[in-house]
PDB file of C-alpha atoms and ligand atoms in Angstrom:
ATOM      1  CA  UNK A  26     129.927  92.571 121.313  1.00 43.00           C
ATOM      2  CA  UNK A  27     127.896  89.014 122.692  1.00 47.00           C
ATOM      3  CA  UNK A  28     125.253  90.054 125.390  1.00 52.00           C
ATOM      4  CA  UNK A  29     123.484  87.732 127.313  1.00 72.00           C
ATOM      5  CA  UNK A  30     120.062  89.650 126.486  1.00 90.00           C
ATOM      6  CA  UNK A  31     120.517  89.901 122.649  1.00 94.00           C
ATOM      7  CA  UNK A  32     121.137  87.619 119.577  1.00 97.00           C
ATOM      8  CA  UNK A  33     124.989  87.313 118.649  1.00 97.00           C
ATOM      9  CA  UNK A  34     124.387  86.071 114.660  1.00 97.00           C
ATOM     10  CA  UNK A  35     127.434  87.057 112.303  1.00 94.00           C
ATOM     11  CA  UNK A  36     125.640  86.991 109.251  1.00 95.00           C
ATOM     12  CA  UNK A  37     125.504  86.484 106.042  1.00 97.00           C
ATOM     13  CA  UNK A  38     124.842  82.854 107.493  1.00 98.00           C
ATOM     14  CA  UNK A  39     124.833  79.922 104.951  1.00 97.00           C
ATOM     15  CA  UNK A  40     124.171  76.384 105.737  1.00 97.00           C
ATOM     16  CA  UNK A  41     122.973  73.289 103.286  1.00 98.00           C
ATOM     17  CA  UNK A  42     119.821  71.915 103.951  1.00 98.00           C
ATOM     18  CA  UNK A  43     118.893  68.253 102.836  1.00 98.00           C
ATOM     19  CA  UNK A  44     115.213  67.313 100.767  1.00 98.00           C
ATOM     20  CA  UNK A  45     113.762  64.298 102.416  1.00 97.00           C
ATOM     21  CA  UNK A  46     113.649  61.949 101.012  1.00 97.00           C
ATOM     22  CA  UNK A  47     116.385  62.044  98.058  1.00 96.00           C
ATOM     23  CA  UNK A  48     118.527  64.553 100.050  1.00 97.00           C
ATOM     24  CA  UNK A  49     119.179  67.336  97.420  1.00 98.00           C
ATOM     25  CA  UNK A  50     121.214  69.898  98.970  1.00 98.00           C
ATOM     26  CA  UNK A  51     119.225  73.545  99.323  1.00 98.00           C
ATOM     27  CA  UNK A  52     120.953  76.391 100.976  1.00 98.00           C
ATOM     28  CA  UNK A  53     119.440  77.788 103.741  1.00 98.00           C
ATOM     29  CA  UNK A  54     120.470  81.714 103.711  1.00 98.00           C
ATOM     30  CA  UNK A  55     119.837  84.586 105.811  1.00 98.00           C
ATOM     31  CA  UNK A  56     117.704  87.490 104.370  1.00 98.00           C
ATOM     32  CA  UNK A  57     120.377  90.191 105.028  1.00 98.00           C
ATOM     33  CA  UNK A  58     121.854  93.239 103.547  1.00 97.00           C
ATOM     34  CA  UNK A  59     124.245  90.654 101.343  1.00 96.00           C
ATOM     35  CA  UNK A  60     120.764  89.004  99.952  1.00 96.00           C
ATOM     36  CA  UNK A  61     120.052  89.629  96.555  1.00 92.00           C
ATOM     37  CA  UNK A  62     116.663  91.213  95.758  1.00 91.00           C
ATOM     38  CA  UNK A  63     116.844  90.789  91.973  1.00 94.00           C
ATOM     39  CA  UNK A  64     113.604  90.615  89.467  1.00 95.00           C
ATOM     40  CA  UNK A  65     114.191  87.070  89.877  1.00 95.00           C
ATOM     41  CA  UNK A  66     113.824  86.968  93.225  1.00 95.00           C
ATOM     42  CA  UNK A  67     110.809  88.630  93.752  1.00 97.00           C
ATOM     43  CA  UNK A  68     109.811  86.982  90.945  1.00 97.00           C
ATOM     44  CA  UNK A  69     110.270  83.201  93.139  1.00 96.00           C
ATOM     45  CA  UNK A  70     108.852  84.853  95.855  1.00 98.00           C
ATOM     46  CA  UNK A  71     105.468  85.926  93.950  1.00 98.00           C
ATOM     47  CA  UNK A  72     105.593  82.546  92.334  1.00 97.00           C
ATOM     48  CA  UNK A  73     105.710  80.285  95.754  1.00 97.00           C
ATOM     49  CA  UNK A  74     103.251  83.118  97.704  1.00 98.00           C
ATOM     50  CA  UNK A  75     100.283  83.262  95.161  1.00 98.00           C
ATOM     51  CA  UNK A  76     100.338  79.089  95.234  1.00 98.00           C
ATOM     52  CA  UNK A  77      96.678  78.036  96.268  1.00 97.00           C
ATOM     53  CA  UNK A  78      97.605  76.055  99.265  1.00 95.00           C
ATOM     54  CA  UNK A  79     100.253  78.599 100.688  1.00 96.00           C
ATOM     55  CA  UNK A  80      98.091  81.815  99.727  1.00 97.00           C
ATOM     56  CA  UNK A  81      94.997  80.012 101.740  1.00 96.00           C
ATOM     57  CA  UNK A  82      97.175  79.489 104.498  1.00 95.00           C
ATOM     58  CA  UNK A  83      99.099  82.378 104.900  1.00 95.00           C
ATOM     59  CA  UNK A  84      98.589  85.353 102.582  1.00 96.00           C
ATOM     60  CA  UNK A  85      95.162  85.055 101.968  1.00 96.00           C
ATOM     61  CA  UNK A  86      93.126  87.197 104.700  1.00 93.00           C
ATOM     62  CA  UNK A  87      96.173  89.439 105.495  1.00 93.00           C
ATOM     63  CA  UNK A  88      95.789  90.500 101.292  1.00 96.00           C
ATOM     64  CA  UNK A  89      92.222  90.635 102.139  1.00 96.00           C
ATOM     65  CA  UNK A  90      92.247  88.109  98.983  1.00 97.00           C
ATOM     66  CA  UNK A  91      94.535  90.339  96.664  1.00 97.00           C
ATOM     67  CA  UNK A  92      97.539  88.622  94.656  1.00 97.00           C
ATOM     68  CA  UNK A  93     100.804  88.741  96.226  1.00 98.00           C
ATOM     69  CA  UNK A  94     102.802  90.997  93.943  1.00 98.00           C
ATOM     70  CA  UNK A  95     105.801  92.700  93.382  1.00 97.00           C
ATOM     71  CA  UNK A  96     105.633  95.108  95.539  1.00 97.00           C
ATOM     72  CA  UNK A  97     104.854  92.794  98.292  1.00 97.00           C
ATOM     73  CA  UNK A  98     107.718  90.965  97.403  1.00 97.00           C
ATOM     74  CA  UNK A  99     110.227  93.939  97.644  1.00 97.00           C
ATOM     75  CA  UNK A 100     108.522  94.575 100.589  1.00 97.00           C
ATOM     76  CA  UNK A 101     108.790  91.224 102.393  1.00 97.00           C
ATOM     77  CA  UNK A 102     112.953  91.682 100.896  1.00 97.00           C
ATOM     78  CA  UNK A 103     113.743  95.174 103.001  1.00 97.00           C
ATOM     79  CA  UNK A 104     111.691  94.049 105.755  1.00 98.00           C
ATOM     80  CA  UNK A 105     113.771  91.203 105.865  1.00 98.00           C
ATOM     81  CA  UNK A 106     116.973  93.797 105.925  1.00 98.00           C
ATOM     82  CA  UNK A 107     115.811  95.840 107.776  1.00 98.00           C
ATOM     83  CA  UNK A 108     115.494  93.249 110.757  1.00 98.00           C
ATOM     84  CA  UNK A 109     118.937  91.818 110.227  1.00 98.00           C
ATOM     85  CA  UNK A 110     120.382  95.325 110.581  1.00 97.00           C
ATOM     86  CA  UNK A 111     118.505  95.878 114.088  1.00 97.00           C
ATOM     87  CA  UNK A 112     119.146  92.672 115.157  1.00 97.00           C
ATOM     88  CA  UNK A 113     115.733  92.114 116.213  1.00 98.00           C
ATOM     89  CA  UNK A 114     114.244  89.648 113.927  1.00 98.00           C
ATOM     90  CA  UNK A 115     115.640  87.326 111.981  1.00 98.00           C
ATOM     91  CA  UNK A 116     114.591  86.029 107.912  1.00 98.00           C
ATOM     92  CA  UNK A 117     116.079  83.272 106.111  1.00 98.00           C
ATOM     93  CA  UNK A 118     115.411  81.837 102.975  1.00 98.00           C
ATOM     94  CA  UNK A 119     115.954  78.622 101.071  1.00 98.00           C
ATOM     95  CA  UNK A 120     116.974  77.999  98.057  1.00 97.00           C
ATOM     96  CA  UNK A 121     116.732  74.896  95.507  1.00 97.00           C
ATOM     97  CA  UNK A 122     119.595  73.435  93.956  1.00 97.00           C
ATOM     98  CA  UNK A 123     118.996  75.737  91.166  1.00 95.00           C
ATOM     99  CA  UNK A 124     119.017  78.922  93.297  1.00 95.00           C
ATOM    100  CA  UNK A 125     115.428  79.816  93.172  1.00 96.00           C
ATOM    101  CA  UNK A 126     113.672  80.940  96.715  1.00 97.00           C
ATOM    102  CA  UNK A 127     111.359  77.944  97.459  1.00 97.00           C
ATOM    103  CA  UNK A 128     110.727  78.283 101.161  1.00 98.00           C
ATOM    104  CA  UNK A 129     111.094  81.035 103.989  1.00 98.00           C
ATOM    105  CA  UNK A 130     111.417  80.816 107.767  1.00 98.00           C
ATOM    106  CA  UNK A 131     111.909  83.536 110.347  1.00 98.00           C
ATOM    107  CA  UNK A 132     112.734  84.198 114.484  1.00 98.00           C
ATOM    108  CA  UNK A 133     110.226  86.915 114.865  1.00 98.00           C
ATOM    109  CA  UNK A 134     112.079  88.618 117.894  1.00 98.00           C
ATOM    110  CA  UNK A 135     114.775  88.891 119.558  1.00 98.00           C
ATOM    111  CA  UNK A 136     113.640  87.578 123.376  1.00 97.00           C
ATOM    112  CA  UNK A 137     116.190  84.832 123.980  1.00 98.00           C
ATOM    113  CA  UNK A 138     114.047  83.455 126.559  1.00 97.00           C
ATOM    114  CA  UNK A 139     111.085  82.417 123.758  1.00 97.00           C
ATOM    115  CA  UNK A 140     110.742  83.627 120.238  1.00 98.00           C
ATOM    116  CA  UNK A 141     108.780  82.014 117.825  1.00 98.00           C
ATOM    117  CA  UNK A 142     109.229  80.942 114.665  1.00 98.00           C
ATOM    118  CA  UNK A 143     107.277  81.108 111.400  1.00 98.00           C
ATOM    119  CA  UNK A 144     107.879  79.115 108.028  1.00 98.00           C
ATOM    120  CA  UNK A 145     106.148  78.416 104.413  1.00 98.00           C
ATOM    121  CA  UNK A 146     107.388  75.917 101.592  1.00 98.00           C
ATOM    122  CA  UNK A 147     106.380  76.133  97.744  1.00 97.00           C
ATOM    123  CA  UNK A 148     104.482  73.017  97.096  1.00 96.00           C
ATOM    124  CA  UNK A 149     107.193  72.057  94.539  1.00 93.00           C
ATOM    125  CA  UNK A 150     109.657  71.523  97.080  1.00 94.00           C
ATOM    126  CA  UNK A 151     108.084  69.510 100.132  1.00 95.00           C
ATOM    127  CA  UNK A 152     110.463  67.941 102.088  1.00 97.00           C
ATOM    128  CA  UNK A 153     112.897  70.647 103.318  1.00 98.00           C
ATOM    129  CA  UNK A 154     111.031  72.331 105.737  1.00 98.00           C
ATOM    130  CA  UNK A 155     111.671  69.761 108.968  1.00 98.00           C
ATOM    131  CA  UNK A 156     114.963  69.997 108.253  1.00 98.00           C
ATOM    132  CA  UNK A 157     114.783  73.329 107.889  1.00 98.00           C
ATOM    133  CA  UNK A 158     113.319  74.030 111.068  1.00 98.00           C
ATOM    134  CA  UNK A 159     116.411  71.575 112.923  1.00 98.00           C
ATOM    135  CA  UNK A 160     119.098  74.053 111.307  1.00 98.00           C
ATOM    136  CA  UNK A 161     117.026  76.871 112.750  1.00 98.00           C
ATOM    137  CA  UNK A 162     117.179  75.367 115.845  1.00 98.00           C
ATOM    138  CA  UNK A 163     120.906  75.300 115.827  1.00 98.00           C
ATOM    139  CA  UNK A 164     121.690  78.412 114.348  1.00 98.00           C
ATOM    140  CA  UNK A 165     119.355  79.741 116.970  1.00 98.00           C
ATOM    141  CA  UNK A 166     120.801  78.067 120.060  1.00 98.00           C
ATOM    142  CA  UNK A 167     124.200  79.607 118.704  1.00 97.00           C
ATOM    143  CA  UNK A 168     123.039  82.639 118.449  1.00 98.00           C
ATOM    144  CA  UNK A 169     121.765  82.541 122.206  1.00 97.00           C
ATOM    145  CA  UNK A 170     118.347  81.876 121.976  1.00 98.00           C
ATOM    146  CA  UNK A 171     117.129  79.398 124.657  1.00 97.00           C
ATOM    147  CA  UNK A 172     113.481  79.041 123.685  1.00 98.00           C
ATOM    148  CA  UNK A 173     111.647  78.651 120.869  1.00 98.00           C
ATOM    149  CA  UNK A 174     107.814  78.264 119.975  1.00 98.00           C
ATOM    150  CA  UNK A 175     105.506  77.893 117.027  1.00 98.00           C
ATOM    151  CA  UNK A 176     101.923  78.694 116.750  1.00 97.00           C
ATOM    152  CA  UNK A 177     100.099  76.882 114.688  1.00 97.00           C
ATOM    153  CA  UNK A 178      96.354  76.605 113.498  1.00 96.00           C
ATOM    154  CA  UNK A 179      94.476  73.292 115.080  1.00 96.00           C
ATOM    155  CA  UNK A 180      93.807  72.178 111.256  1.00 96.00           C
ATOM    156  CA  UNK A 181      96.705  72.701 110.014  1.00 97.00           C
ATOM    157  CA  UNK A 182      98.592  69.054 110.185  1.00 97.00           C
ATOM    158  CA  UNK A 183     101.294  69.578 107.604  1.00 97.00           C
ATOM    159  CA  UNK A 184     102.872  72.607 109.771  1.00 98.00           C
ATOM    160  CA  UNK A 185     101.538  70.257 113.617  1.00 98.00           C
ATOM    161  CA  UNK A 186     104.268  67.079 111.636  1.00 98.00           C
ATOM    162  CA  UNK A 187     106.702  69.514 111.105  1.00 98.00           C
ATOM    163  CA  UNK A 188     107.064  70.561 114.750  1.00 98.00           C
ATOM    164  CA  UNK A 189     106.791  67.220 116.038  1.00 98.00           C
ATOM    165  CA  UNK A 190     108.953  65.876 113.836  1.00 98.00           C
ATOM    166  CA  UNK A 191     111.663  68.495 115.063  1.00 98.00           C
ATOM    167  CA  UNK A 192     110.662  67.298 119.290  1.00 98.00           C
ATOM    168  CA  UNK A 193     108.801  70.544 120.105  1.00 98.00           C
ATOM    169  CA  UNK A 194     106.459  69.750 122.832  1.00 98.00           C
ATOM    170  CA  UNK A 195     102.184  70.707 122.828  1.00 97.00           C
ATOM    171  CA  UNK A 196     101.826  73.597 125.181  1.00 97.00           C
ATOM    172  CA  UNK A 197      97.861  73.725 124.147  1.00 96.00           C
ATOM    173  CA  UNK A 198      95.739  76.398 122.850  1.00 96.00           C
ATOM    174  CA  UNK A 199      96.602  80.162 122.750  1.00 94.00           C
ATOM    175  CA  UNK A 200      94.507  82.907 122.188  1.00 93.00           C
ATOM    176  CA  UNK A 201      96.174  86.231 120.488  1.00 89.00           C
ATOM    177  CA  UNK A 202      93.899  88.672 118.761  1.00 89.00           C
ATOM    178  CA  UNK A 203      90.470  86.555 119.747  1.00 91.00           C
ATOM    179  CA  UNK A 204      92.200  83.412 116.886  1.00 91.00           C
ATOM    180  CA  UNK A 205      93.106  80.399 118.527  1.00 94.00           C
ATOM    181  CA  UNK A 206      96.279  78.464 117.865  1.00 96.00           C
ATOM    182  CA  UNK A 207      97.985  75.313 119.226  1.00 98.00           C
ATOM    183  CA  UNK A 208     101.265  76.313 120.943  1.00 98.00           C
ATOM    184  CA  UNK A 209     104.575  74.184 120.379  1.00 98.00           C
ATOM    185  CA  UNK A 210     107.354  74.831 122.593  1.00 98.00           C
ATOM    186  CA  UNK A 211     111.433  73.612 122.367  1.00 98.00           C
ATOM    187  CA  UNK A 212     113.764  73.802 124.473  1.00 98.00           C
ATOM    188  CA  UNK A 213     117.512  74.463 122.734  1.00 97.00           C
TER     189      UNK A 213
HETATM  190  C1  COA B   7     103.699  73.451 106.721  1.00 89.10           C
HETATM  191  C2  COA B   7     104.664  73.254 105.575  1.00 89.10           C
HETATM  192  C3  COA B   7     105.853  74.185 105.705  1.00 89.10           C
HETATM  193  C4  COA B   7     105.154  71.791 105.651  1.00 89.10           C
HETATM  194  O1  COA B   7     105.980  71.518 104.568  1.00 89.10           O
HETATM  195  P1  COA B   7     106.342  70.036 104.235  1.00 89.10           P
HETATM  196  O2  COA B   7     107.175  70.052 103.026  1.00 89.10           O
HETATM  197  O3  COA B   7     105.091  69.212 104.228  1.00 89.10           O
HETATM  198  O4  COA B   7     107.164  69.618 105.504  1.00 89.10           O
HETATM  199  P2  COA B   7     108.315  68.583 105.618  1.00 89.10           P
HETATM  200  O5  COA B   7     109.332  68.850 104.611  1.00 89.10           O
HETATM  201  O6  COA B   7     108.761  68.597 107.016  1.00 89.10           O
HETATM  202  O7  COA B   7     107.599  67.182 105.376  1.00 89.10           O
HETATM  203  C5  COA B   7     107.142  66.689 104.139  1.00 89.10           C
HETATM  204  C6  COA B   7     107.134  65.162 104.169  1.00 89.10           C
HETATM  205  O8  COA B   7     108.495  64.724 104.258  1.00 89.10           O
HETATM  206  C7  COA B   7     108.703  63.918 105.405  1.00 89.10           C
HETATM  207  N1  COA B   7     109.961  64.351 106.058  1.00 89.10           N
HETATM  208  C8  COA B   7     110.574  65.549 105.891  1.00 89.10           C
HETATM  209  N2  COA B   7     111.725  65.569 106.599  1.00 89.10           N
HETATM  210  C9  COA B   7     111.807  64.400 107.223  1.00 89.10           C
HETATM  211  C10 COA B   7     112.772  63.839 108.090  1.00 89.10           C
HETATM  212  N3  COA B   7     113.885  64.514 108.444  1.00 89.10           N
HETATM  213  N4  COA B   7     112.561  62.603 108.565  1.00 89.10           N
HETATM  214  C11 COA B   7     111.461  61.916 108.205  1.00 89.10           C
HETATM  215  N5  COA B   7     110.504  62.391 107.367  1.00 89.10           N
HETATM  216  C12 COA B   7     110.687  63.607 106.884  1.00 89.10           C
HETATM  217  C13 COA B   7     107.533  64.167 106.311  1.00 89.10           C
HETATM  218  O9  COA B   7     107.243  63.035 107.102  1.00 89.10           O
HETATM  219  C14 COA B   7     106.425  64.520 105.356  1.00 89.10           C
HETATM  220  O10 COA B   7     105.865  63.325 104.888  1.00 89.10           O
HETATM  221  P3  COA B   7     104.281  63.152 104.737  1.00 89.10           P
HETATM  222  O11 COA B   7     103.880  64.185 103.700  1.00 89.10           O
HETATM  223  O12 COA B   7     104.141  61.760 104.307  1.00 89.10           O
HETATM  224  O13 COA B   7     103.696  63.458 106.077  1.00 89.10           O
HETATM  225  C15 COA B   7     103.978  73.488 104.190  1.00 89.10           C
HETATM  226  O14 COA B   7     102.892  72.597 104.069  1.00 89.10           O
HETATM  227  C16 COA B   7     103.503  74.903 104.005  1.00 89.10           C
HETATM  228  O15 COA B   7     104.258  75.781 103.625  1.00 89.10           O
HETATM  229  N6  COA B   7     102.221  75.129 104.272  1.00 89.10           N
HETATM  230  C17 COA B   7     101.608  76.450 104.095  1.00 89.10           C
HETATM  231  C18 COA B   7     102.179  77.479 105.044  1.00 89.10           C
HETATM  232  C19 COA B   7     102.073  77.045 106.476  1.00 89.10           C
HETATM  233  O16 COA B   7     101.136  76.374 106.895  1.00 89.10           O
HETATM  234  N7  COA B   7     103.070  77.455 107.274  1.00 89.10           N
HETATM  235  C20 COA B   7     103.117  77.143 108.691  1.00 89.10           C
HETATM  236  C21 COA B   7     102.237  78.086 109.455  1.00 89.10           C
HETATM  237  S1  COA B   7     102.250  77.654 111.179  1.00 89.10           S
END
């Protein structure tokens, strides 16, 4: 049953996402139980995490400068699952015309009031992830959610154009774990 206080989804959830600018149609897919977690798959996933400019960003320090592997990858998969099947966070994927896994994006909780949102593309597939980030939006507001923010590093002005591009508003500096991030807020 809907309740105000928790996420209604009815997944899987499946909805085409457009490439700016020559609008090839990816699928933007929930990371559920219906998900497959192939070789393949993990096999995208280790492909697009170990890129230099994603791995810098993202996987980098929390790897304490290992490879993303396998494992991590089949980890990262029942993670994903595993929040579906609680309801309490939320993992989608994307996928290129030719089905590989090329980006990620996720609701990290489940407070309607404000949950944030975190995202990575593969370099071979820039483009998607604005759009990405608007069919979040509306999935989300569907779903309940009434608030949602990013965090994002100061330097980081790829991830700063996506947010503004999608009309989330600068809520300034935040400070979690003594690391400072720039706080983007929208309203749904
Ligand atoms: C941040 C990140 C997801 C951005 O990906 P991206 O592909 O550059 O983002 P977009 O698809 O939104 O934009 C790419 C380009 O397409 C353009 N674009 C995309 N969608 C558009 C749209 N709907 N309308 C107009 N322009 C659009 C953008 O203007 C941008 O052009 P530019 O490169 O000339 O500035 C990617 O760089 C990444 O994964 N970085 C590493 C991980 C990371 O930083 N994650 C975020 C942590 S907070």
């Amino acid at each position: 049953m809907n309740s105000q206080n928790s996420p209604h989804f009815n997944p899987p959830i499946q909805q085409t996402v457009l490439r700016y600018p020559d609008n090839q149609h990816y699928q933007l897919r929930s990371a559920d139980a219906s998900f497959p977690s192939t070789d393949t798959t993990k096999q995208d996933l280790v492909a697009a995490c170990n890129e230099p400019f994603l791995y810098d960003r993202i996987f980098r320090e929390r790897l304490q400068g290992k490879p993303y592997d396998r494992d991590r990858a089949e980890y990262f998969l029942s993670w994903a699952r595993e929040g579906w099947r609680n309801n309490a966070w939320f993992v989608f994927a994307v996928l290129s015309p030719e089905g590989k896994i090329v980006a990620t994006i996720d609701i990290k909780t489940d407070q309607l009031e404000g949950a944030e949102i975190g995202y990575w593309c593969s370099e071979k597939s820039t483009g998607i992830m604005t759009n990405t980030v608007l069919a979040l939006c509306n999935i989300a507001r569907e779903a309940g959610f009434r608030h949602l923010y990013a965090r994002i590093a100061p330097d980081n002005a790829r991830s700063i154009g996506v947010v503004s591009r999608c009309n989330f508003s600068p809520a300034g500096l935040e400070t979690r774990n003594g690391v400072q991030h720039l706080r983007f807020n929208k309203s749904l």
